[in-house]
Amino acid sequence: MSAPPRTRPRLSATFTPDVMSEIRRAAATGIYDIRGAGAKRKLPHFDDLLFLGASISRYPLEGYRERCDTQVVLGARHASKPIVLKTPVTIAGMSFGSLSAQAKEALGRGATLAGTSTTTGDGGMTAEERGHSQTLVYQYLPSRYGMNPDDLRRADAIEIVIGQGAKPGGGGMLLGQKINERVAGMRCLPPGIDQRSACRHPDWTGPDDLEIKIEELREITDWEKPIYVKVGASRPYYDTALAAKSGADVVVLDGMQGGTAATQDVFIENVGIPILAAIRPAVQALQDLGLHRTVQLVVSGGIRSGADVAKALALGADAVAIGTAALIALGDNDPALEAEYEALGTTAGAYDDWHEGNDPAGITTQRPELASRLDPVLGGRRLANYLAVMTLEAQTIARACGKSHLHNLEPEDLVALTIEAAAMAGVPLAGTSWVPGKGAGAAGF
Ligand SMILES: Cc1cc2nc3c(=O)[nH]c(=O)nc-3n(C[C@H](O)[C@H](O)[C@H](O)COP(=O)(O)O)c2cc1C
């Protein structure tokens, strides 16, 4: 009797080629993988939601004749000089050090052209960034790298960073390759030595201390500047409630798809929750305190298009922030640079070794010959174009839903394509009136 035919070679769904490649890399090096960017695994996201649009029961607005406003005011709760933006799409905090001075300047120029704000980051405020940003939010971080009380006063708002979506509970990294004389000088660190940012503020242990810190910052800035509190999405109901109770004007909530300059891959892929799952609990917390729309909610983490913006706003956010998408608009991961990405052992679209400082696009680098490739004026124009398109897209959707302001979008305009997204976003599964998990209440978050 002849032998039975062999079965086709089968790849494991558990030990995938990616998993095996990482095991081999770990075995060869003995060190965890560090990288930039956000979670790469597939997660529930805004793609899992759809707008219903108007028909007989709803009345759409005419694109060329009827207004759909996009303006947003941030920080009117306590600040005497709140921030007024033409679009709800803002630029997230990204550090000078992780980014070149040219990239920081380009972000400021682009945001200013679009009538929105940009944000500093770990490592302080550069003169280029302040000079070219009409509205600049100054981050106050656990590391205090680059913290300068004069810059607090030079800023238009202050953002106390508790955490980031890519790494809630963790601090950042800036490897020695990127710590040149200027970056080191601003951070009061020696050049060329790997730096790890603190994961928590040195002078507080809980919300009571946060309240004192907020008041201290208000005193320093004469109660003029809005104070934001940024958290990585993990327990959004309680974190939002505590930030609002501590006196924040604005809560910034960053989901796990959110980019980072450099962190352990295991952290990026396994800690925190997607922004889709975080918005409704955060909004619920503000509603329970009677503070929804009084304390603004800015959300981020994988936002790419006007559709994402409209969906985030429909779920109850007041504005969004973008990091990775802004870098792509400047030229990050451009296929035109494919030969150079290949020389670095990667490919356009996958390049995430931002910590190494060899970015051919001149964005995540401090090497002068690479950084000078990025023209801040051109980069700023590209970013402004992209921001304009996102705003127009969000307006298009809002008009189709019959809304005269982006803030009038509401959960009722949305349905979900999957049960998971329906449960997380608290909207019905498409074609049904079923909202999975409805009735769980705050405790369910
Ligand atoms: C290159 C880079 C540097 C960053 N640096 C900081 C930082 O210094 N402080 C901070 O709070 N967040 C930092 N972030 C996170 C962003 O502020 C933001 O939360 C995140 O990028 C939003 O997600 P998105 O990239 O998917 O848009 C950084 C992100 C990137 C991509």
mmCIF file of N, CA, C and O in Angstrom, residues 194-280:
data_model
loop_
_atom_site.group_PDB
_atom_site.id
_atom_site.type_symbol
_atom_site.label_atom_id
_atom_site.label_comp_id
_atom_site.label_asym_id
_atom_site.label_seq_id
_atom_site.Cartn_x
_atom_site.Cartn_y
_atom_site.Cartn_z
ATOM 1 N N ASP A 194 21.770 57.495 26.569
ATOM 2 C CA ASP A 194 20.348 57.120 26.530
ATOM 3 C C ASP A 194 19.597 57.752 27.695
ATOM 4 O O ASP A 194 20.093 57.774 28.817
ATOM 5 N N GLN A 195 18.374 58.243 27.389
ATOM 6 C CA GLN A 195 17.595 58.897 28.431
ATOM 7 C C GLN A 195 16.214 58.245 28.530
ATOM 8 O O GLN A 195 15.600 57.943 27.518
ATOM 9 N N ARG A 196 15.794 58.012 29.752
ATOM 10 C CA ARG A 196 14.446 57.475 29.981
ATOM 11 C C ARG A 196 13.654 58.506 30.769
ATOM 12 O O ARG A 196 14.108 58.960 31.823
ATOM 13 N N SER A 197 12.491 58.845 30.272
ATOM 14 C CA SER A 197 11.670 59.831 30.982
ATOM 15 C C SER A 197 10.931 59.139 32.118
ATOM 16 O O SER A 197 10.575 57.967 32.013
ATOM 17 N N ALA A 198 10.668 59.901 33.169
ATOM 18 C CA ALA A 198 9.950 59.347 34.318
ATOM 19 C C ALA A 198 8.537 58.936 33.911
ATOM 20 O O ALA A 198 7.941 59.533 33.007
ATOM 21 N N CYS A 199 7.995 57.921 34.601
ATOM 22 C CA CYS A 199 6.632 57.487 34.271
ATOM 23 C C CYS A 199 5.602 58.179 35.153
ATOM 24 O O CYS A 199 4.411 58.070 34.911
ATOM 25 N N ARG A 200 6.043 58.890 36.207
ATOM 26 C CA ARG A 200 5.064 59.625 37.018
ATOM 27 C C ARG A 200 5.693 60.915 37.536
ATOM 28 O O ARG A 200 6.920 61.029 37.628
ATOM 29 N N HIS A 201 4.827 61.841 37.869
ATOM 30 C CA HIS A 201 5.321 63.140 38.337
ATOM 31 C C HIS A 201 6.005 62.962 39.696
ATOM 32 O O HIS A 201 5.505 62.216 40.546
ATOM 33 N N PRO A 202 7.113 63.668 39.894
ATOM 34 C CA PRO A 202 7.874 63.456 41.126
ATOM 35 C C PRO A 202 7.162 63.991 42.368
ATOM 36 O O PRO A 202 7.438 63.543 43.467
ATOM 37 N N ASP A 203 6.228 64.935 42.180
ATOM 38 C CA ASP A 203 5.714 65.636 43.356
ATOM 39 C C ASP A 203 4.237 65.403 43.596
ATOM 40 O O ASP A 203 3.560 66.236 44.164
ATOM 41 N N TRP A 204 3.686 64.315 43.069
ATOM 42 C CA TRP A 204 2.333 63.983 43.509
ATOM 43 C C TRP A 204 2.059 62.499 43.436
ATOM 44 O O TRP A 204 2.653 61.762 42.679
ATOM 45 N N THR A 205 1.118 62.092 44.273
ATOM 46 C CA THR A 205 0.783 60.675 44.329
ATOM 47 C C THR A 205 -0.673 60.424 43.948
ATOM 48 O O THR A 205 -1.081 59.290 43.834
ATOM 49 N N GLY A 206 -1.456 61.473 43.790
ATOM 50 C CA GLY A 206 -2.861 61.225 43.466
ATOM 51 C C GLY A 206 -3.577 62.498 43.100
ATOM 52 O O GLY A 206 -2.969 63.561 42.974
ATOM 53 N N PRO A 207 -4.921 62.394 42.945
ATOM 54 C CA PRO A 207 -5.713 63.523 42.466
ATOM 55 C C PRO A 207 -5.633 64.769 43.345
ATOM 56 O O PRO A 207 -5.722 65.891 42.837
ATOM 57 N N ASP A 208 -5.438 64.598 44.658
ATOM 58 C CA ASP A 208 -5.348 65.792 45.516
ATOM 59 C C ASP A 208 -4.140 66.630 45.121
ATOM 60 O O ASP A 208 -4.200 67.861 45.059
ATOM 61 N N ASP A 209 -3.029 65.924 44.852
ATOM 62 C CA ASP A 209 -1.823 66.643 44.437
ATOM 63 C C ASP A 209 -2.014 67.277 43.059
ATOM 64 O O ASP A 209 -1.487 68.343 42.774
ATOM 65 N N LEU A 210 -2.786 66.580 42.202
ATOM 66 C CA LEU A 210 -3.038 67.133 40.867
ATOM 67 C C LEU A 210 -3.794 68.458 40.990
ATOM 68 O O LEU A 210 -3.499 69.439 40.297
ATOM 69 N N GLU A 211 -4.742 68.494 41.895
ATOM 70 C CA GLU A 211 -5.517 69.718 42.100
ATOM 71 C C GLU A 211 -4.596 70.870 42.534
ATOM 72 O O GLU A 211 -4.697 71.995 42.025
ATOM 73 N N ILE A 212 -3.676 70.551 43.450
ATOM 74 C CA ILE A 212 -2.732 71.581 43.912
ATOM 75 C C ILE A 212 -1.839 72.031 42.758
ATOM 76 O O ILE A 212 -1.574 73.216 42.564
ATOM 77 N N LYS A 213 -1.393 71.060 41.952
ATOM 78 C CA LYS A 213 -0.505 71.383 40.820
ATOM 79 C C LYS A 213 -1.220 72.290 39.811
ATOM 80 O O LYS A 213 -0.661 73.273 39.324
ATOM 81 N N ILE A 214 -2.483 71.976 39.532
ATOM 82 C CA ILE A 214 -3.236 72.800 38.577
ATOM 83 C C ILE A 214 -3.339 74.233 39.107
ATOM 84 O O ILE A 214 -3.134 75.200 38.369
ATOM 85 N N GLU A 215 -3.610 74.355 40.386
ATOM 86 C CA GLU A 215 -3.747 75.695 40.958
ATOM 87 C C GLU A 215 -2.417 76.459 40.916
ATOM 88 O O GLU A 215 -2.383 77.651 40.607
ATOM 89 N N GLU A 216 -1.353 75.733 41.171
ATOM 90 C CA GLU A 216 -0.011 76.337 41.117
ATOM 91 C C GLU A 216 0.259 76.887 39.702
ATOM 92 O O GLU A 216 0.708 78.030 39.537
ATOM 93 N N LEU A 217 -0.082 76.077 38.690
ATOM 94 C CA LEU A 217 0.156 76.511 37.303
ATOM 95 C C LEU A 217 -0.752 77.691 36.945
ATOM 96 O O LEU A 217 -0.359 78.595 36.197
ATOM 97 N N ARG A 218 -1.946 77.710 37.496
ATOM 98 C CA ARG A 218 -2.844 78.851 37.233
ATOM 99 C C ARG A 218 -2.282 80.128 37.847
ATOM 100 O O ARG A 218 -2.337 81.197 37.244
ATOM 101 N N GLU A 219 -1.736 79.994 39.059
ATOM 102 C CA GLU A 219 -1.146 81.176 39.714
ATOM 103 C C GLU A 219 0.030 81.702 38.895
ATOM 104 O O GLU A 219 0.141 82.901 38.657
ATOM 105 N N ILE A 220 0.897 80.773 38.438
ATOM 106 C CA ILE A 220 2.081 81.188 37.662
ATOM 107 C C ILE A 220 1.655 81.932 36.395
ATOM 108 O O ILE A 220 2.342 82.828 35.929
ATOM 109 N N THR A 221 0.524 81.536 35.828
ATOM 110 C CA THR A 221 0.101 82.121 34.551
ATOM 111 C C THR A 221 -1.104 83.058 34.718
ATOM 112 O O THR A 221 -1.867 83.286 33.769
ATOM 113 N N ASP A 222 -1.270 83.595 35.937
ATOM 114 C CA ASP A 222 -2.300 84.612 36.199
ATOM 115 C C ASP A 222 -3.726 84.167 35.829
ATOM 116 O O ASP A 222 -4.534 84.996 35.412
ATOM 117 N N TRP A 223 -4.020 82.913 35.915
ATOM 118 C CA TRP A 223 -5.352 82.376 35.603
ATOM 119 C C TRP A 223 -5.784 82.700 34.171
ATOM 120 O O TRP A 223 -6.970 82.744 33.853
ATOM 121 N N GLU A 224 -4.761 82.930 33.306
ATOM 122 C CA GLU A 224 -5.090 83.270 31.910
ATOM 123 C C GLU A 224 -5.217 82.037 31.026
ATOM 124 O O GLU A 224 -6.038 81.982 30.124
ATOM 125 N N LYS A 225 -4.310 81.061 31.267
ATOM 126 C CA LYS A 225 -4.156 79.978 30.277
ATOM 127 C C LYS A 225 -5.006 78.771 30.640
ATOM 128 O O LYS A 225 -5.029 78.343 31.802
ATOM 129 N N PRO A 226 -5.638 78.180 29.623
ATOM 130 C CA PRO A 226 -6.337 76.917 29.873
ATOM 131 C C PRO A 226 -5.351 75.855 30.337
ATOM 132 O O PRO A 226 -4.204 75.814 29.878
ATOM 133 N N ILE A 227 -5.792 75.013 31.266
ATOM 134 C CA ILE A 227 -4.955 73.902 31.733
ATOM 135 C C ILE A 227 -5.594 72.595 31.263
ATOM 136 O O ILE A 227 -6.748 72.303 31.609
ATOM 137 N N TYR A 228 -4.840 71.861 30.452
ATOM 138 C CA TYR A 228 -5.292 70.551 29.980
ATOM 139 C C TYR A 228 -4.651 69.479 30.862
ATOM 140 O O TYR A 228 -3.556 69.685 31.389
ATOM 141 N N VAL A 229 -5.315 68.321 30.951
ATOM 142 C CA VAL A 229 -4.693 67.145 31.570
ATOM 143 C C VAL A 229 -4.780 66.012 30.552
ATOM 144 O O VAL A 229 -5.866 65.688 30.062
ATOM 145 N N LYS A 230 -3.625 65.441 30.212
ATOM 146 C CA LYS A 230 -3.592 64.372 29.205
ATOM 147 C C LYS A 230 -3.387 63.019 29.874
ATOM 148 O O LYS A 230 -2.458 62.856 30.666
ATOM 149 N N VAL A 231 -4.248 62.056 29.523
ATOM 150 C CA VAL A 231 -4.101 60.696 30.054
ATOM 151 C C VAL A 231 -4.133 59.683 28.914
ATOM 152 O O VAL A 231 -4.800 59.880 27.900
ATOM 153 N N GLY A 232 -3.400 58.589 29.112
ATOM 154 C CA GLY A 232 -3.509 57.460 28.204
ATOM 155 C C GLY A 232 -4.784 56.703 28.547
ATOM 156 O O GLY A 232 -5.130 56.564 29.720
ATOM 157 N N ALA A 233 -5.478 56.215 27.514
ATOM 158 C CA ALA A 233 -6.765 55.559 27.767
ATOM 159 C C ALA A 233 -6.556 54.204 28.433
ATOM 160 O O ALA A 233 -5.946 53.306 27.845
ATOM 161 N N SER A 234 -7.027 54.093 29.673
ATOM 162 C CA SER A 234 -7.010 52.783 30.334
ATOM 163 C C SER A 234 -8.276 52.639 31.198
ATOM 164 O O SER A 234 -9.025 51.694 31.031
ATOM 165 N N ARG A 235 -8.495 53.609 32.086
ATOM 166 C CA ARG A 235 -9.746 53.642 32.871
ATOM 167 C C ARG A 235 -10.379 55.017 32.623
ATOM 168 O O ARG A 235 -10.374 55.889 33.508
ATOM 169 N N PRO A 236 -10.913 55.231 31.426
ATOM 170 C CA PRO A 236 -11.280 56.596 31.023
ATOM 171 C C PRO A 236 -12.363 57.234 31.875
ATOM 172 O O PRO A 236 -12.351 58.456 32.061
ATOM 173 N N TYR A 237 -13.297 56.416 32.396
ATOM 174 C CA TYR A 237 -14.368 57.030 33.192
ATOM 175 C C TYR A 237 -13.772 57.708 34.426
ATOM 176 O O TYR A 237 -13.998 58.894 34.682
ATOM 177 N N TYR A 238 -12.964 56.962 35.169
ATOM 178 C CA TYR A 238 -12.448 57.492 36.435
ATOM 179 C C TYR A 238 -11.366 58.544 36.197
ATOM 180 O O TYR A 238 -11.298 59.554 36.910
ATOM 181 N N ASP A 239 -10.512 58.313 35.209
ATOM 182 C CA ASP A 239 -9.447 59.296 34.955
ATOM 183 C C ASP A 239 -10.026 60.640 34.510
ATOM 184 O O ASP A 239 -9.561 61.701 34.932
ATOM 185 N N THR A 240 -11.048 60.583 33.664
ATOM 186 C CA THR A 240 -11.667 61.828 33.205
ATOM 187 C C THR A 240 -12.358 62.531 34.379
ATOM 188 O O THR A 240 -12.221 63.755 34.558
ATOM 189 N N ALA A 241 -13.075 61.745 35.177
ATOM 190 C CA ALA A 241 -13.773 62.339 36.335
ATOM 191 C C ALA A 241 -12.761 62.986 37.282
ATOM 192 O O ALA A 241 -12.966 64.114 37.758
ATOM 193 N N LEU A 242 -11.652 62.295 37.548
ATOM 194 C CA LEU A 242 -10.661 62.830 38.492
ATOM 195 C C LEU A 242 -9.967 64.063 37.929
ATOM 196 O O LEU A 242 -9.710 65.033 38.658
ATOM 197 N N ALA A 243 -9.667 64.051 36.625
ATOM 198 C CA ALA A 243 -9.023 65.231 36.014
ATOM 199 C C ALA A 243 -9.970 66.425 36.097
ATOM 200 O O ALA A 243 -9.568 67.544 36.461
ATOM 201 N N ALA A 244 -11.254 66.193 35.775
ATOM 202 C CA ALA A 244 -12.228 67.294 35.806
ATOM 203 C C ALA A 244 -12.429 67.787 37.236
ATOM 204 O O ALA A 244 -12.473 68.999 37.491
ATOM 205 N N LYS A 245 -12.518 66.860 38.180
ATOM 206 C CA LYS A 245 -12.696 67.248 39.592
ATOM 207 C C LYS A 245 -11.485 68.008 40.122
ATOM 208 O O LYS A 245 -11.606 68.851 41.018
ATOM 209 N N SER A 246 -10.312 67.707 39.556
ATOM 210 C CA SER A 246 -9.092 68.388 40.008
ATOM 211 C C SER A 246 -8.984 69.793 39.425
ATOM 212 O O SER A 246 -8.026 70.504 39.728
ATOM 213 N N GLY A 247 -9.887 70.138 38.533
ATOM 214 C CA GLY A 247 -9.913 71.511 38.039
ATOM 215 C C GLY A 247 -9.458 71.704 36.603
ATOM 216 O O GLY A 247 -9.310 72.834 36.147
ATOM 217 N N ALA A 248 -9.242 70.610 35.858
ATOM 218 C CA ALA A 248 -8.795 70.759 34.468
ATOM 219 C C ALA A 248 -9.845 71.494 33.643
ATOM 220 O O ALA A 248 -11.047 71.336 33.864
ATOM 221 N N ASP A 249 -9.368 72.292 32.684
ATOM 222 C CA ASP A 249 -10.278 72.913 31.714
ATOM 223 C C ASP A 249 -10.570 71.960 30.568
ATOM 224 O O ASP A 249 -11.635 72.017 29.955
ATOM 225 N N VAL A 250 -9.568 71.151 30.244
ATOM 226 C CA VAL A 250 -9.641 70.276 29.068
ATOM 227 C C VAL A 250 -9.032 68.929 29.452
ATOM 228 O O VAL A 250 -7.989 68.892 30.116
ATOM 229 N N VAL A 251 -9.700 67.844 29.066
ATOM 230 C CA VAL A 251 -9.112 66.511 29.259
ATOM 231 C C VAL A 251 -8.701 65.981 27.889
ATOM 232 O O VAL A 251 -9.492 66.010 26.949
ATOM 233 N N VAL A 252 -7.454 65.541 27.791
ATOM 234 C CA VAL A 252 -6.948 64.960 26.540
ATOM 235 C C VAL A 252 -6.814 63.462 26.764
ATOM 236 O O VAL A 252 -6.130 63.030 27.684
ATOM 237 N N LEU A 253 -7.497 62.705 25.915
ATOM 238 C CA LEU A 253 -7.556 61.257 26.096
ATOM 239 C C LEU A 253 -6.927 60.606 24.873
ATOM 240 O O LEU A 253 -7.394 60.790 23.748
ATOM 241 N N ASP A 254 -5.875 59.836 25.104
ATOM 242 C CA ASP A 254 -5.085 59.272 23.996
ATOM 243 C C ASP A 254 -5.209 57.751 24.001
ATOM 244 O O ASP A 254 -4.824 57.098 24.973
ATOM 245 N N GLY A 255 -5.752 57.187 22.933
ATOM 246 C CA GLY A 255 -5.986 55.743 22.867
ATOM 247 C C GLY A 255 -4.755 54.962 22.445
ATOM 248 O O GLY A 255 -3.731 55.527 22.066
ATOM 249 N N MET A 256 -4.873 53.618 22.498
ATOM 250 C CA MET A 256 -3.664 52.787 22.337
ATOM 251 C C MET A 256 -3.106 52.767 20.928
ATOM 252 O O MET A 256 -1.965 52.345 20.734
ATOM 253 N N GLN A 257 -3.864 53.191 19.924
ATOM 254 C CA GLN A 257 -3.249 53.305 18.590
ATOM 255 C C GLN A 257 -2.315 54.509 18.510
ATOM 256 O O GLN A 257 -1.588 54.676 17.534
ATOM 257 N N GLY A 258 -2.362 55.350 19.525
ATOM 258 C CA GLY A 258 -1.590 56.600 19.519
ATOM 259 C C GLY A 258 -0.108 56.359 19.345
ATOM 260 O O GLY A 258 0.461 55.423 19.912
ATOM 261 N N GLY A 259 0.526 57.223 18.576
ATOM 262 C CA GLY A 259 1.955 57.085 18.293
ATOM 263 C C GLY A 259 2.806 57.474 19.484
ATOM 264 O O GLY A 259 2.374 58.163 20.406
ATOM 265 N N THR A 260 4.039 57.005 19.439
ATOM 266 C CA THR A 260 5.057 57.414 20.404
ATOM 267 C C THR A 260 6.359 57.537 19.631
ATOM 268 O O THR A 260 6.495 56.982 18.545
ATOM 269 N N ALA A 261 7.311 58.242 20.228
ATOM 270 C CA ALA A 261 8.605 58.374 19.562
ATOM 271 C C ALA A 261 9.428 57.114 19.764
ATOM 272 O O ALA A 261 10.132 56.676 18.854
ATOM 273 N N ALA A 262 9.334 56.508 20.935
ATOM 274 C CA ALA A 262 10.111 55.295 21.224
ATOM 275 C C ALA A 262 9.641 54.655 22.521
ATOM 276 O O ALA A 262 9.568 55.323 23.549
ATOM 277 N N THR A 263 9.298 53.387 22.447
ATOM 278 C CA THR A 263 8.926 52.603 23.633
ATOM 279 C C THR A 263 9.094 51.131 23.282
ATOM 280 O O THR A 263 9.223 50.787 22.104
ATOM 281 N N GLN A 264 9.029 50.279 24.300
ATOM 282 C CA GLN A 264 9.082 48.846 24.031
ATOM 283 C C GLN A 264 7.864 48.430 23.204
ATOM 284 O O GLN A 264 6.745 48.805 23.532
ATOM 285 N N ASP A 265 8.094 47.599 22.196
ATOM 286 C CA ASP A 265 6.985 47.106 21.362
ATOM 287 C C ASP A 265 5.941 46.380 22.219
ATOM 288 O O ASP A 265 4.735 46.537 22.002
ATOM 289 N N VAL A 266 6.388 45.616 23.217
ATOM 290 C CA VAL A 266 5.446 44.844 24.039
ATOM 291 C C VAL A 266 4.498 45.773 24.792
ATOM 292 O O VAL A 266 3.334 45.445 25.029
ATOM 293 N N PHE A 267 4.978 46.963 25.124
ATOM 294 C CA PHE A 267 4.173 47.964 25.814
ATOM 295 C C PHE A 267 3.122 48.532 24.843
ATOM 296 O O PHE A 267 1.919 48.559 25.132
ATOM 297 N N ILE A 268 3.614 48.934 23.668
ATOM 298 C CA ILE A 268 2.715 49.561 22.684
ATOM 299 C C ILE A 268 1.557 48.633 22.328
ATOM 300 O O ILE A 268 0.411 49.057 22.204
ATOM 301 N N GLU A 269 1.868 47.345 22.192
ATOM 302 C CA GLU A 269 0.860 46.407 21.686
ATOM 303 C C GLU A 269 -0.035 45.799 22.774
ATOM 304 O O GLU A 269 -1.001 45.119 22.449
ATOM 305 N N ASN A 270 0.306 45.984 24.052
ATOM 306 C CA ASN A 270 -0.419 45.239 25.091
ATOM 307 C C ASN A 270 -0.958 46.051 26.255
ATOM 308 O O ASN A 270 -1.567 45.488 27.162
ATOM 309 N N VAL A 271 -0.732 47.352 26.267
ATOM 310 C CA VAL A 271 -1.191 48.142 27.415
ATOM 311 C C VAL A 271 -2.108 49.265 26.917
ATOM 312 O O VAL A 271 -1.775 49.955 25.949
ATOM 313 N N GLY A 272 -3.222 49.439 27.601
ATOM 314 C CA GLY A 272 -4.155 50.512 27.227
ATOM 315 C C GLY A 272 -5.307 49.982 26.392
ATOM 316 O O GLY A 272 -5.347 48.800 26.039
ATOM 317 N N ILE A 273 -6.251 50.876 26.097
ATOM 318 C CA ILE A 273 -7.418 50.467 25.300
ATOM 319 C C ILE A 273 -7.571 51.402 24.101
ATOM 320 O O ILE A 273 -7.113 52.548 24.129
ATOM 321 N N PRO A 274 -8.213 50.894 23.030
ATOM 322 C CA PRO A 274 -8.384 51.729 21.831
ATOM 323 C C PRO A 274 -9.261 52.952 22.131
ATOM 324 O O PRO A 274 -10.149 52.886 22.989
ATOM 325 N N ILE A 275 -9.041 54.003 21.380
ATOM 326 C CA ILE A 275 -9.788 55.244 21.625
ATOM 327 C C ILE A 275 -11.288 55.023 21.412
ATOM 328 O O ILE A 275 -12.110 55.640 22.093
ATOM 329 N N LEU A 276 -11.643 54.134 20.497
ATOM 330 C CA LEU A 276 -13.071 53.867 20.260
ATOM 331 C C LEU A 276 -13.768 53.433 21.549
ATOM 332 O O LEU A 276 -14.926 53.771 21.794
ATOM 333 N N ALA A 277 -13.039 52.670 22.373
ATOM 334 C CA ALA A 277 -13.635 52.158 23.614
ATOM 335 C C ALA A 277 -13.593 53.186 24.732
ATOM 336 O O ALA A 277 -14.216 52.991 25.777
ATOM 337 N N ALA A 278 -12.839 54.256 24.550
ATOM 338 C CA ALA A 278 -12.590 55.180 25.664
ATOM 339 C C ALA A 278 -13.479 56.426 25.640
ATOM 340 O O ALA A 278 -13.697 57.044 26.684
ATOM 341 N N ILE A 279 -13.978 56.792 24.457
ATOM 342 C CA ILE A 279 -14.659 58.097 24.358
ATOM 343 C C ILE A 279 -15.966 58.117 25.154
ATOM 344 O O ILE A 279 -16.209 59.032 25.949
ATOM 345 N N ARG A 280 -16.791 57.087 24.965
ATOM 346 C CA ARG A 280 -18.101 57.124 25.643
ATOM 347 C C ARG A 280 -17.977 57.139 27.166
ATOM 348 O O ARG A 280 -18.666 57.915 27.835
#
